[in-house]
Amino acid sequence: MNYTTQMDAARKGITTKEMEIVARKENIDVEILKSLVASGQIAIPSNKNHTSLNPEGVGQNLRTKINVNLGISKDCYDIDEEMKKVKLALDMKAEAIMDLSSFGKTEEFRQRLISDSSAMIGTVPIYDAVGFYDKELKDITAQEFLDVVKKHAKDGVDFVTIHAGINRETANVFKRNTRLTNIVSRGGSLMYAWMELNNKENPFFEYFDELLDICEEYDLTLSLGDALRPGSINDSSDACQIKELMILGELTLRAWDRNVQVIIEGPGHMSLDEIQANMLLEKKLCHNAPFYVLGPIVTDIAPGYDHITSAIGGALAASCGADFLCYVTPAEHLRLPNLDDVQEGIVATKIAAHAADIAKKIPGSRDWDNKMSKARQALDWETMFDLSIDPEKARRYRKESTPEHSDSCTMCGKMCSMRNMNKIMQGKDLNILRADN
């Protein structure tokens, strides 16, 4: 039986090889998985032309996935350096990589990325349009925007961020509601500018059916972008953000009618006390579609440490229903991240995702922690290192400050609770002051 997309296959009762792989990874019955793909609650982004892909599922009852942003810019045009970041992201088992390249002819990097990557690949085609056509933004036509999406789909991109929710109606809500930081989404600001400069409707909204034609042809997943995501905690949960979310919910149903998979993108900057309500609101307004969040970043005062502000928000968001976390690095708001920044961002986001999976009671999520606890109790340093989310850093810290006795560390020495409890539980004497072991 033929099918066009993973959703189409699921609705026809077909089990695809991608579904089998995801079900095995997630330890979930493939029939349950298939029903959730059919309903749109799980997406399996898997372009027919991405032959090196090791597919992942995003959504209900699955592990929280993470995405790594990278790409070339005008100030940092070094494809080889970006490919080093790609290798690092793959080595650290990130499930997705987004190419946010924003300068020049980006096709070479995108094609190398897709060829080398087993992770799912996302792009924001509007970033590529100016360089692709060598035109100012105002002069790009609606058809040309669609053609760039088709080019990315043909190259093998698995999901694309499309800012279709900022239509004329949404833009008017933005104009009536003052914000501290206006529109901070790069793609959203470009689309708003195009609409204003041309006095026309957003082409991705106006020609949404034509966009769906492309998605259906290549099984390209739509990641419906949040053009009006808050860029400061002052702007979160405002009329602009919520109005756009309502539009995204309507577009989701239109996409599902065509068997096109959808992910919804969300905030952004947001105080802790608003996160749970926003997760519930997205699931309600967008019909339980998978939710992909940037952070949320929970305070605006920490340039250089936004991997931490983001991980705090991400852990809470994912524990309350977000399915997909976009990493944030220490370089956020400051510069293009380097290799060290990418690693710090991945680690922080993986910690947030794993913490959320424990809270969501994802089957098996505690196993890793229990193994680490057992190794700590046994003072088995090598096993602790091997189980660490960043073994290299754990080994380095231990090596940099070597204790007198190997069954302790330089923090507690012979007062180590693990060491002393092991001795007492074994009926042995303690020797905190004596020189013997």
CSV table of C-alpha atoms in Angstrom, one decimal:
chain,number,residue,atom,x,y,z
A,1,MET,CA,0.0,0.0,0.0
A,2,ASN,CA,1.4,3.4,-0.9
A,3,TYR,CA,1.6,6.4,1.5
A,4,THR,CA,2.8,10.0,1.3
A,5,THR,CA,3.8,10.8,4.8
A,6,GLN,CA,4.3,9.1,8.2
A,7,MET,CA,0.9,10.4,9.2
A,8,ASP,CA,-0.7,9.1,6.0
A,9,ALA,CA,0.9,5.7,6.6
A,10,ALA,CA,-0.3,5.6,10.2
A,11,ARG,CA,-3.8,6.5,9.2
A,12,LYS,CA,-3.8,3.7,6.6
A,13,GLY,CA,-2.5,1.2,9.2
A,14,ILE,CA,0.9,0.9,7.6
A,15,THR,CA,3.9,0.4,9.9
A,16,THR,CA,6.9,2.1,8.4
A,17,LYS,CA,10.5,1.3,9.1
A,18,GLU,CA,10.8,4.7,10.8
A,19,MET,CA,8.0,3.7,13.2
A,20,GLU,CA,9.6,0.4,13.9
A,21,ILE,CA,12.9,2.2,14.8
A,22,VAL,CA,11.2,4.8,17.0
A,23,ALA,CA,9.1,2.2,18.8
A,24,ARG,CA,12.2,0.1,19.5
A,25,LYS,CA,14.2,3.2,20.8
A,26,GLU,CA,11.3,4.3,23.0
A,27,ASN,CA,10.3,0.8,24.2
A,28,ILE,CA,6.7,1.6,23.1
A,29,ASP,CA,4.3,-0.7,21.4
A,30,VAL,CA,4.4,0.1,17.7
A,31,GLU,CA,0.6,0.1,17.4
A,32,ILE,CA,0.3,2.7,20.2
A,33,LEU,CA,3.0,4.7,18.5
A,34,LYS,CA,1.1,4.4,15.2
A,35,SER,CA,-2.1,5.7,16.7
A,36,LEU,CA,-0.4,8.7,18.1
A,37,VAL,CA,1.3,9.5,14.8
A,38,ALA,CA,-2.1,9.2,13.1
A,39,SER,CA,-3.6,11.7,15.6
A,40,GLY,CA,-0.7,14.1,15.3
A,41,GLN,CA,0.4,13.8,18.9
A,42,ILE,CA,3.7,12.3,17.7
A,43,ALA,CA,5.7,13.5,14.7
A,44,ILE,CA,8.5,11.5,13.1
A,45,PRO,CA,10.4,14.1,11.0
A,46,SER,CA,11.9,12.0,8.2
A,47,ASN,CA,12.3,13.5,4.7
A,48,LYS,CA,12.3,10.9,2.0
A,49,ASN,CA,15.6,12.2,0.7
A,50,HIS,CA,17.5,12.1,4.0
A,51,THR,CA,19.0,8.7,3.5
A,52,SER,CA,21.5,8.9,6.5
A,53,LEU,CA,18.7,9.6,9.0
A,54,ASN,CA,18.3,7.6,12.2
A,55,PRO,CA,14.7,8.6,12.9
A,56,GLU,CA,13.3,9.9,16.2
A,57,GLY,CA,9.8,10.5,17.4
A,58,VAL,CA,8.8,13.8,19.0
A,59,GLY,CA,5.7,14.0,21.2
A,60,GLN,CA,3.4,12.3,23.6
A,61,ASN,CA,4.8,9.5,25.8
A,62,LEU,CA,8.3,9.8,24.3
A,63,ARG,CA,11.6,10.9,25.7
A,64,THR,CA,12.2,14.7,25.5
A,65,LYS,CA,14.3,15.4,22.5
A,66,ILE,CA,16.9,18.2,22.1
A,67,ASN,CA,17.9,20.3,19.1
A,68,VAL,CA,21.3,22.0,18.4
A,69,ASN,CA,21.4,25.3,16.4
A,70,LEU,CA,24.4,26.1,14.3
A,71,GLY,CA,25.2,27.6,10.9
A,72,ILE,CA,27.3,30.1,9.0
A,73,SER,CA,26.8,33.9,9.2
A,74,LYS,CA,28.4,36.9,7.5
A,75,ASP,CA,30.8,37.5,10.3
A,76,CYS,CA,31.7,33.8,10.8
A,77,TYR,CA,31.7,32.2,7.4
A,78,ASP,CA,33.6,29.0,8.2
A,79,ILE,CA,31.9,25.8,6.9
A,80,ASP,CA,34.6,23.5,8.3
A,81,GLU,CA,34.2,25.0,11.8
A,82,GLU,CA,30.5,24.5,11.6
A,83,MET,CA,31.0,20.8,10.6
A,84,LYS,CA,33.1,20.3,13.7
A,85,LYS,CA,30.1,21.5,15.7
A,86,VAL,CA,27.9,19.0,13.7
A,87,LYS,CA,30.3,16.2,14.7
A,88,LEU,CA,30.2,17.2,18.3
A,89,ALA,CA,26.4,17.3,18.3
A,90,LEU,CA,26.2,13.9,16.8
A,91,ASP,CA,28.8,12.5,19.2
A,92,MET,CA,26.8,13.9,22.1
A,93,LYS,CA,23.7,12.2,20.7
A,94,ALA,CA,21.6,15.3,20.0
A,95,GLU,CA,18.5,14.2,18.2
A,96,ALA,CA,18.2,17.2,15.9
A,97,ILE,CA,20.3,19.8,14.3
A,98,MET,CA,19.0,23.1,12.9
A,99,ASP,CA,20.9,24.9,10.2
A,100,LEU,CA,20.3,28.6,10.9
A,101,SER,CA,22.8,29.8,8.2
A,102,SER,CA,22.0,33.4,7.3
A,103,PHE,CA,24.5,34.5,4.7
A,104,GLY,CA,25.5,33.8,1.2
A,105,LYS,CA,25.0,30.6,-0.7
A,106,THR,CA,24.2,28.2,2.1
A,107,GLU,CA,23.5,25.1,-0.1
A,108,GLU,CA,27.0,23.6,0.3
A,109,PHE,CA,26.8,23.6,4.1
A,110,ARG,CA,23.2,22.3,4.1
A,111,GLN,CA,24.0,19.5,1.8
A,112,ARG,CA,27.1,18.4,3.7
A,113,LEU,CA,25.1,18.5,6.9
A,114,ILE,CA,22.3,16.4,5.5
A,115,SER,CA,24.7,13.9,4.0
A,116,ASP,CA,26.7,13.4,7.2
A,117,SER,CA,23.9,13.7,9.8
A,118,SER,CA,22.0,10.8,11.3
A,119,ALA,CA,20.1,13.3,13.4
A,120,MET,CA,17.0,15.0,11.9
A,121,ILE,CA,17.8,18.3,10.2
A,122,GLY,CA,15.7,21.5,10.4
A,123,THR,CA,16.1,24.8,8.6
A,124,VAL,CA,14.4,28.2,8.4
A,125,PRO,CA,14.1,28.8,4.7
A,126,ILE,CA,13.4,32.5,5.0
A,127,TYR,CA,16.9,33.0,6.3
A,128,ASP,CA,18.2,31.5,3.0
A,129,ALA,CA,16.0,33.5,0.6
A,130,VAL,CA,17.9,36.7,0.6
A,131,GLY,CA,21.2,35.0,-0.2
A,132,PHE,CA,19.7,32.4,-2.5
A,133,TYR,CA,18.1,35.0,-4.8
A,134,ASP,CA,20.7,37.8,-4.1
A,135,LYS,CA,17.8,40.2,-3.6
A,136,GLU,CA,16.7,42.5,-0.9
A,137,LEU,CA,13.9,41.1,1.3
A,138,LYS,CA,11.3,43.5,-0.1
A,139,ASP,CA,11.8,42.3,-3.7
A,140,ILE,CA,11.4,38.5,-3.0
A,141,THR,CA,8.1,37.3,-4.3
A,142,ALA,CA,5.6,34.9,-2.6
A,143,GLN,CA,6.4,32.2,-5.2
A,144,GLU,CA,10.1,32.6,-4.5
A,145,PHE,CA,9.6,32.0,-0.8
A,146,LEU,CA,7.8,28.8,-1.6
A,147,ASP,CA,10.5,27.8,-4.1
A,148,VAL,CA,13.2,28.1,-1.4
A,149,VAL,CA,11.1,25.8,0.9
A,150,LYS,CA,10.9,23.3,-2.0
A,151,LYS,CA,14.7,23.5,-2.5
A,152,HIS,CA,15.3,22.7,1.2
A,153,ALA,CA,12.8,19.9,1.0
A,154,LYS,CA,14.4,18.4,-2.1
A,155,ASP,CA,17.8,18.6,-0.4
A,156,GLY,CA,16.5,16.3,2.4
A,157,VAL,CA,15.6,18.6,5.3
A,158,ASP,CA,13.3,16.8,7.8
A,159,PHE,CA,11.5,19.8,9.3
A,160,VAL,CA,11.3,23.5,8.4
A,161,THR,CA,10.4,26.5,10.6
A,162,ILE,CA,7.7,28.5,8.8
A,163,HIS,CA,6.3,31.6,10.4
A,164,ALA,CA,2.8,31.3,9.0
A,165,GLY,CA,1.0,32.5,12.1
A,166,ILE,CA,2.0,36.1,11.8
A,167,ASN,CA,-0.6,37.1,9.3
A,168,ARG,CA,-2.2,40.6,8.8
A,169,GLU,CA,-4.6,39.9,11.6
A,170,THR,CA,-1.9,38.9,14.1
A,171,ALA,CA,0.3,41.8,13.0
A,172,ASN,CA,-2.5,44.2,13.9
A,173,VAL,CA,-2.7,42.7,17.4
A,174,PHE,CA,1.0,43.3,17.7
A,175,LYS,CA,0.6,46.9,16.6
A,176,ARG,CA,-2.0,47.5,19.3
A,177,ASN,CA,-0.1,45.9,22.1
A,178,THR,CA,3.2,47.6,23.2
A,179,ARG,CA,6.1,45.3,24.0
A,180,LEU,CA,9.5,45.9,25.5
A,181,THR,CA,11.3,43.9,22.9
A,182,ASN,CA,8.9,44.0,19.9
A,183,ILE,CA,9.6,41.0,17.6
A,184,VAL,CA,12.7,39.0,18.6
A,185,SER,CA,12.2,36.0,16.2
A,186,ARG,CA,14.7,36.5,13.4
A,187,GLY,CA,12.4,34.8,10.9
A,188,GLY,CA,9.3,36.5,12.4
A,189,SER,CA,10.8,39.9,12.1
A,190,LEU,CA,11.8,39.3,8.5
A,191,MET,CA,8.3,38.2,7.6
A,192,TYR,CA,6.7,41.1,9.4
A,193,ALA,CA,9.0,43.5,7.6
A,194,TRP,CA,8.2,41.9,4.2
A,195,MET,CA,4.5,42.3,4.9
A,196,GLU,CA,4.9,45.9,6.0
A,197,LEU,CA,7.2,46.9,3.1
A,198,ASN,CA,4.9,45.3,0.5
A,199,ASN,CA,1.5,45.9,2.2
A,200,LYS,CA,0.6,42.3,1.5
A,201,GLU,CA,-0.4,39.2,3.4
A,202,ASN,CA,2.2,36.7,4.7
A,203,PRO,CA,2.7,34.4,1.7
A,204,PHE,CA,3.2,31.4,3.9
A,205,PHE,CA,-0.3,32.0,5.3
A,206,GLU,CA,-1.9,33.1,2.1
A,207,TYR,CA,-0.5,30.1,0.1
A,208,PHE,CA,-0.6,27.6,2.9
A,209,ASP,CA,-2.1,24.9,0.7
A,210,GLU,CA,0.8,25.3,-1.7
A,211,LEU,CA,3.2,24.9,1.2
A,212,LEU,CA,1.4,21.7,2.2
A,213,ASP,CA,1.8,20.4,-1.3
A,214,ILE,CA,5.6,20.6,-0.8
A,215,CYS,CA,5.4,19.0,2.6
A,216,GLU,CA,3.3,16.1,1.3
A,217,GLU,CA,5.6,15.4,-1.6
A,218,TYR,CA,8.8,15.0,0.6
A,219,ASP,CA,7.2,14.1,4.0
A,220,LEU,CA,8.5,17.4,5.3
A,221,THR,CA,7.4,18.2,8.8
A,222,LEU,CA,6.1,21.7,9.5
A,223,SER,CA,7.6,23.3,12.5
A,224,LEU,CA,5.1,26.2,12.9
A,225,GLY,CA,7.3,29.1,14.1
A,226,ASP,CA,6.4,31.5,16.9
A,227,ALA,CA,7.2,34.8,15.2
A,228,LEU,CA,5.7,36.6,18.3
A,229,ARG,CA,7.5,34.6,21.0
A,230,PRO,CA,8.4,36.8,23.9
A,231,GLY,CA,12.0,38.1,23.9
A,232,SER,CA,11.7,39.3,27.5
A,233,ILE,CA,9.9,38.1,30.6
A,234,ASN,CA,7.8,41.3,30.4
A,235,ASP,CA,6.3,40.3,27.0
A,236,SER,CA,5.4,36.7,27.8
A,237,SER,CA,1.8,35.4,27.7
A,238,ASP,CA,0.6,38.7,26.1
A,239,ALA,CA,-2.1,39.1,23.5
A,240,CYS,CA,0.4,38.9,20.6
A,241,GLN,CA,1.8,35.5,21.6
A,242,ILE,CA,-1.6,34.0,22.4
A,243,LYS,CA,-3.2,35.4,19.2
A,244,GLU,CA,-0.5,33.8,17.1
A,245,LEU,CA,-0.9,30.5,19.0
A,246,MET,CA,-4.6,30.4,18.1
A,247,ILE,CA,-3.7,30.9,14.4
A,248,LEU,CA,-1.1,28.1,14.7
A,249,GLY,CA,-3.8,25.8,16.1
A,250,GLU,CA,-6.0,26.5,13.0
A,251,LEU,CA,-3.1,25.8,10.6
A,252,THR,CA,-2.3,22.6,12.4
A,253,LEU,CA,-5.8,21.2,11.6
A,254,ARG,CA,-5.4,22.2,8.0
A,255,ALA,CA,-2.0,20.5,7.8
A,256,TRP,CA,-3.3,17.3,9.4
A,257,ASP,CA,-6.2,17.3,6.9
A,258,ARG,CA,-3.4,16.8,4.3
A,259,ASN,CA,-1.5,14.2,6.4
A,260,VAL,CA,1.3,16.7,7.0
A,261,GLN,CA,3.1,16.3,10.3
A,262,VAL,CA,3.3,19.4,12.6
A,263,ILE,CA,5.4,20.6,15.5
A,264,ILE,CA,4.5,23.9,17.3
A,265,GLU,CA,7.2,26.3,18.3
A,266,GLY,CA,6.9,28.2,21.6
A,267,PRO,CA,8.6,30.7,23.9
A,268,GLY,CA,11.0,32.3,24.4
A,269,HIS,CA,11.5,34.3,27.6
A,270,MET,CA,9.1,33.6,30.4
A,271,SER,CA,9.0,33.7,34.2
A,272,LEU,CA,8.8,30.4,36.0
A,273,ASP,CA,5.2,30.9,37.3
A,274,GLU,CA,3.8,31.2,33.7
A,275,ILE,CA,5.4,28.1,32.2
A,276,GLN,CA,3.0,25.4,33.3
A,277,ALA,CA,0.0,27.4,32.1
A,278,ASN,CA,1.6,28.1,28.7
A,279,MET,CA,2.3,24.4,28.2
A,280,LEU,CA,-1.3,23.5,28.9
A,281,LEU,CA,-2.5,26.3,26.7
A,282,GLU,CA,-0.4,25.2,23.7
A,283,LYS,CA,-1.6,21.6,24.0
A,284,LYS,CA,-5.2,22.8,24.2
A,285,LEU,CA,-5.1,25.4,21.4
A,286,CYS,CA,-2.9,23.3,19.1
A,287,HIS,CA,-4.8,20.0,19.6
A,288,ASN,CA,-2.0,18.2,21.5
A,289,ALA,CA,0.6,18.7,18.6
A,290,PRO,CA,4.2,18.2,19.8
A,291,PHE,CA,5.6,21.4,21.4
A,292,TYR,CA,9.1,22.7,20.7
A,293,VAL,CA,10.4,25.4,23.0
A,294,LEU,CA,13.4,27.7,23.2
A,295,GLY,CA,14.2,27.5,26.9
A,296,PRO,CA,12.1,29.1,28.1
A,297,ILE,CA,14.7,31.6,29.4
A,298,VAL,CA,13.4,32.4,32.9
A,299,THR,CA,15.3,35.7,33.6
A,300,ASP,CA,16.8,38.3,31.3
A,301,ILE,CA,19.9,39.3,33.4
A,302,ALA,CA,22.4,36.5,32.6
A,303,PRO,CA,24.3,37.0,29.4
A,304,GLY,CA,27.0,34.4,29.3
A,305,TYR,CA,24.9,32.0,31.4
A,306,ASP,CA,21.8,31.6,29.4
A,307,HIS,CA,22.4,27.9,29.0
A,308,ILE,CA,21.5,27.9,32.8
A,309,THR,CA,18.5,30.2,32.6
A,310,SER,CA,17.3,28.1,29.7
A,311,ALA,CA,17.8,24.7,31.3
A,312,ILE,CA,15.9,25.8,34.4
A,313,GLY,CA,12.9,26.8,32.1
A,314,GLY,CA,13.3,23.8,29.8
A,315,ALA,CA,13.2,21.3,32.7
A,316,LEU,CA,10.0,22.8,34.0
A,317,ALA,CA,8.4,23.2,30.5
A,318,ALA,CA,9.2,19.6,29.5
A,319,SER,CA,7.9,18.2,32.8
A,320,CYS,CA,4.6,20.1,32.0
A,321,GLY,CA,4.2,18.9,28.5
A,322,ALA,CA,6.9,20.3,26.1
A,323,ASP,CA,8.3,17.5,23.9
A,324,PHE,CA,11.3,19.1,22.2
A,325,LEU,CA,13.9,21.5,23.7
A,326,CYS,CA,16.0,23.8,21.6
A,327,TYR,CA,19.4,24.2,23.3
A,328,VAL,CA,20.7,27.6,24.4
A,329,THR,CA,24.4,28.2,24.8
A,330,PRO,CA,26.4,30.6,27.0
A,331,ALA,CA,26.9,32.7,23.8
A,332,GLU,CA,23.1,33.4,23.5
A,333,HIS,CA,22.5,37.1,22.9
A,334,LEU,CA,26.2,37.7,22.5
A,335,ARG,CA,27.8,36.0,19.5
A,336,LEU,CA,27.9,32.9,17.3
A,337,PRO,CA,28.7,30.0,19.7
A,338,ASN,CA,32.1,28.2,19.5
A,339,LEU,CA,32.7,24.5,20.1
A,340,ASP,CA,33.0,24.9,23.8
A,341,ASP,CA,29.7,26.9,23.9
A,342,VAL,CA,28.0,24.2,21.8
A,343,GLN,CA,29.1,21.5,24.3
A,344,GLU,CA,28.0,23.5,27.3
A,345,GLY,CA,24.6,24.2,25.7
A,346,ILE,CA,24.1,20.5,24.8
A,347,VAL,CA,25.0,19.3,28.3
A,348,ALA,CA,22.7,21.8,30.0
A,349,THR,CA,19.8,21.0,27.7
A,350,LYS,CA,20.3,17.2,28.0
A,351,ILE,CA,20.2,17.6,31.8
A,352,ALA,CA,16.9,19.5,31.5
A,353,ALA,CA,15.4,17.0,29.2
A,354,HIS,CA,16.4,14.0,31.3
A,355,ALA,CA,15.2,15.7,34.5
A,356,ALA,CA,11.8,16.3,32.8
A,357,ASP,CA,11.6,12.7,31.6
A,358,ILE,CA,12.0,11.5,35.3
A,359,ALA,CA,9.2,13.9,36.3
A,360,LYS,CA,7.0,12.6,33.4
A,361,LYS,CA,7.7,9.1,34.5
A,362,ILE,CA,9.0,8.0,31.1
A,363,PRO,CA,9.6,4.2,31.4
A,364,GLY,CA,13.3,3.6,32.2
A,365,SER,CA,14.2,7.2,32.7
A,366,ARG,CA,15.4,6.6,36.3
A,367,ASP,CA,17.7,3.7,35.4
A,368,TRP,CA,20.6,5.9,34.5
A,369,ASP,CA,20.3,7.7,37.8
A,370,ASN,CA,20.0,4.5,39.8
A,371,LYS,CA,23.2,3.1,38.2
A,372,MET,CA,25.0,6.3,39.1
A,373,SER,CA,23.7,6.2,42.7
A,374,LYS,CA,24.9,2.6,43.1
A,375,ALA,CA,28.4,3.5,41.8
A,376,ARG,CA,28.6,6.5,44.2
A,377,GLN,CA,27.6,4.3,47.1
A,378,ALA,CA,30.3,1.8,46.1
A,379,LEU,CA,32.8,4.7,45.6
A,380,ASP,CA,33.4,3.2,42.1
A,381,TRP,CA,34.9,6.2,40.4
A,382,GLU,CA,35.5,4.7,37.0
A,383,THR,CA,31.8,3.7,36.7
A,384,MET,CA,30.8,7.1,37.9
A,385,PHE,CA,32.9,8.7,35.1
A,386,ASP,CA,31.5,6.3,32.5
A,387,LEU,CA,27.9,7.1,33.6
A,388,SER,CA,28.5,10.9,33.6
A,389,ILE,CA,26.7,13.1,31.1
A,390,ASP,CA,30.1,14.6,30.4
A,391,PRO,CA,32.7,12.0,31.4
A,392,GLU,CA,35.7,14.1,30.3
A,393,LYS,CA,34.8,16.9,32.6
A,394,ALA,CA,34.1,14.6,35.5
A,395,ARG,CA,37.5,12.9,35.1
A,396,ARG,CA,39.3,16.2,34.8
A,397,TYR,CA,37.8,17.6,38.0
A,398,ARG,CA,38.8,14.5,39.9
A,399,LYS,CA,42.3,14.6,38.5
A,400,GLU,CA,42.8,18.3,39.2
A,401,SER,CA,42.3,17.8,43.0
A,402,THR,CA,43.6,14.3,44.0
A,403,PRO,CA,42.7,13.2,47.6
A,404,GLU,CA,45.1,11.5,50.0
A,405,HIS,CA,42.8,8.5,50.1
A,406,SER,CA,41.2,7.1,46.9
A,407,ASP,CA,37.9,6.2,48.7
A,408,SER,CA,37.1,9.9,49.1
A,409,CYS,CA,37.4,13.3,47.4
A,410,THR,CA,39.1,16.5,48.5
A,411,MET,CA,35.8,18.0,49.7
A,412,CYS,CA,35.2,15.6,52.6
A,413,GLY,CA,38.4,13.4,52.9
A,414,LYS,CA,38.0,10.7,55.5
A,415,MET,CA,34.7,12.3,56.7
A,416,CYS,CA,33.1,11.1,53.4
A,417,SER,CA,29.6,9.9,54.3
A,418,MET,CA,29.7,7.1,51.6
A,419,ARG,CA,33.1,5.8,52.9
A,420,ASN,CA,32.0,5.9,56.6
A,421,MET,CA,28.6,4.4,56.0
A,422,ASN,CA,30.1,1.6,54.0
A,423,LYS,CA,32.5,0.8,56.9
A,424,ILE,CA,29.8,1.0,59.6
A,425,MET,CA,27.3,-1.1,57.6
A,426,GLN,CA,30.0,-3.7,57.2
A,427,GLY,CA,30.7,-3.7,61.0
A,428,LYS,CA,34.1,-2.0,60.7
A,429,ASP,CA,35.7,0.7,62.8
A,430,LEU,CA,36.2,4.3,61.6
A,431,ASN,CA,39.6,5.9,61.4
A,432,ILE,CA,39.0,9.6,60.7
A,433,LEU,CA,42.0,10.9,62.6
A,434,ARG,CA,44.3,7.8,62.4
A,435,ALA,CA,46.7,7.5,59.5
A,436,ASP,CA,45.7,4.0,58.5
A,437,ASN,CA,43.1,3.4,55.9
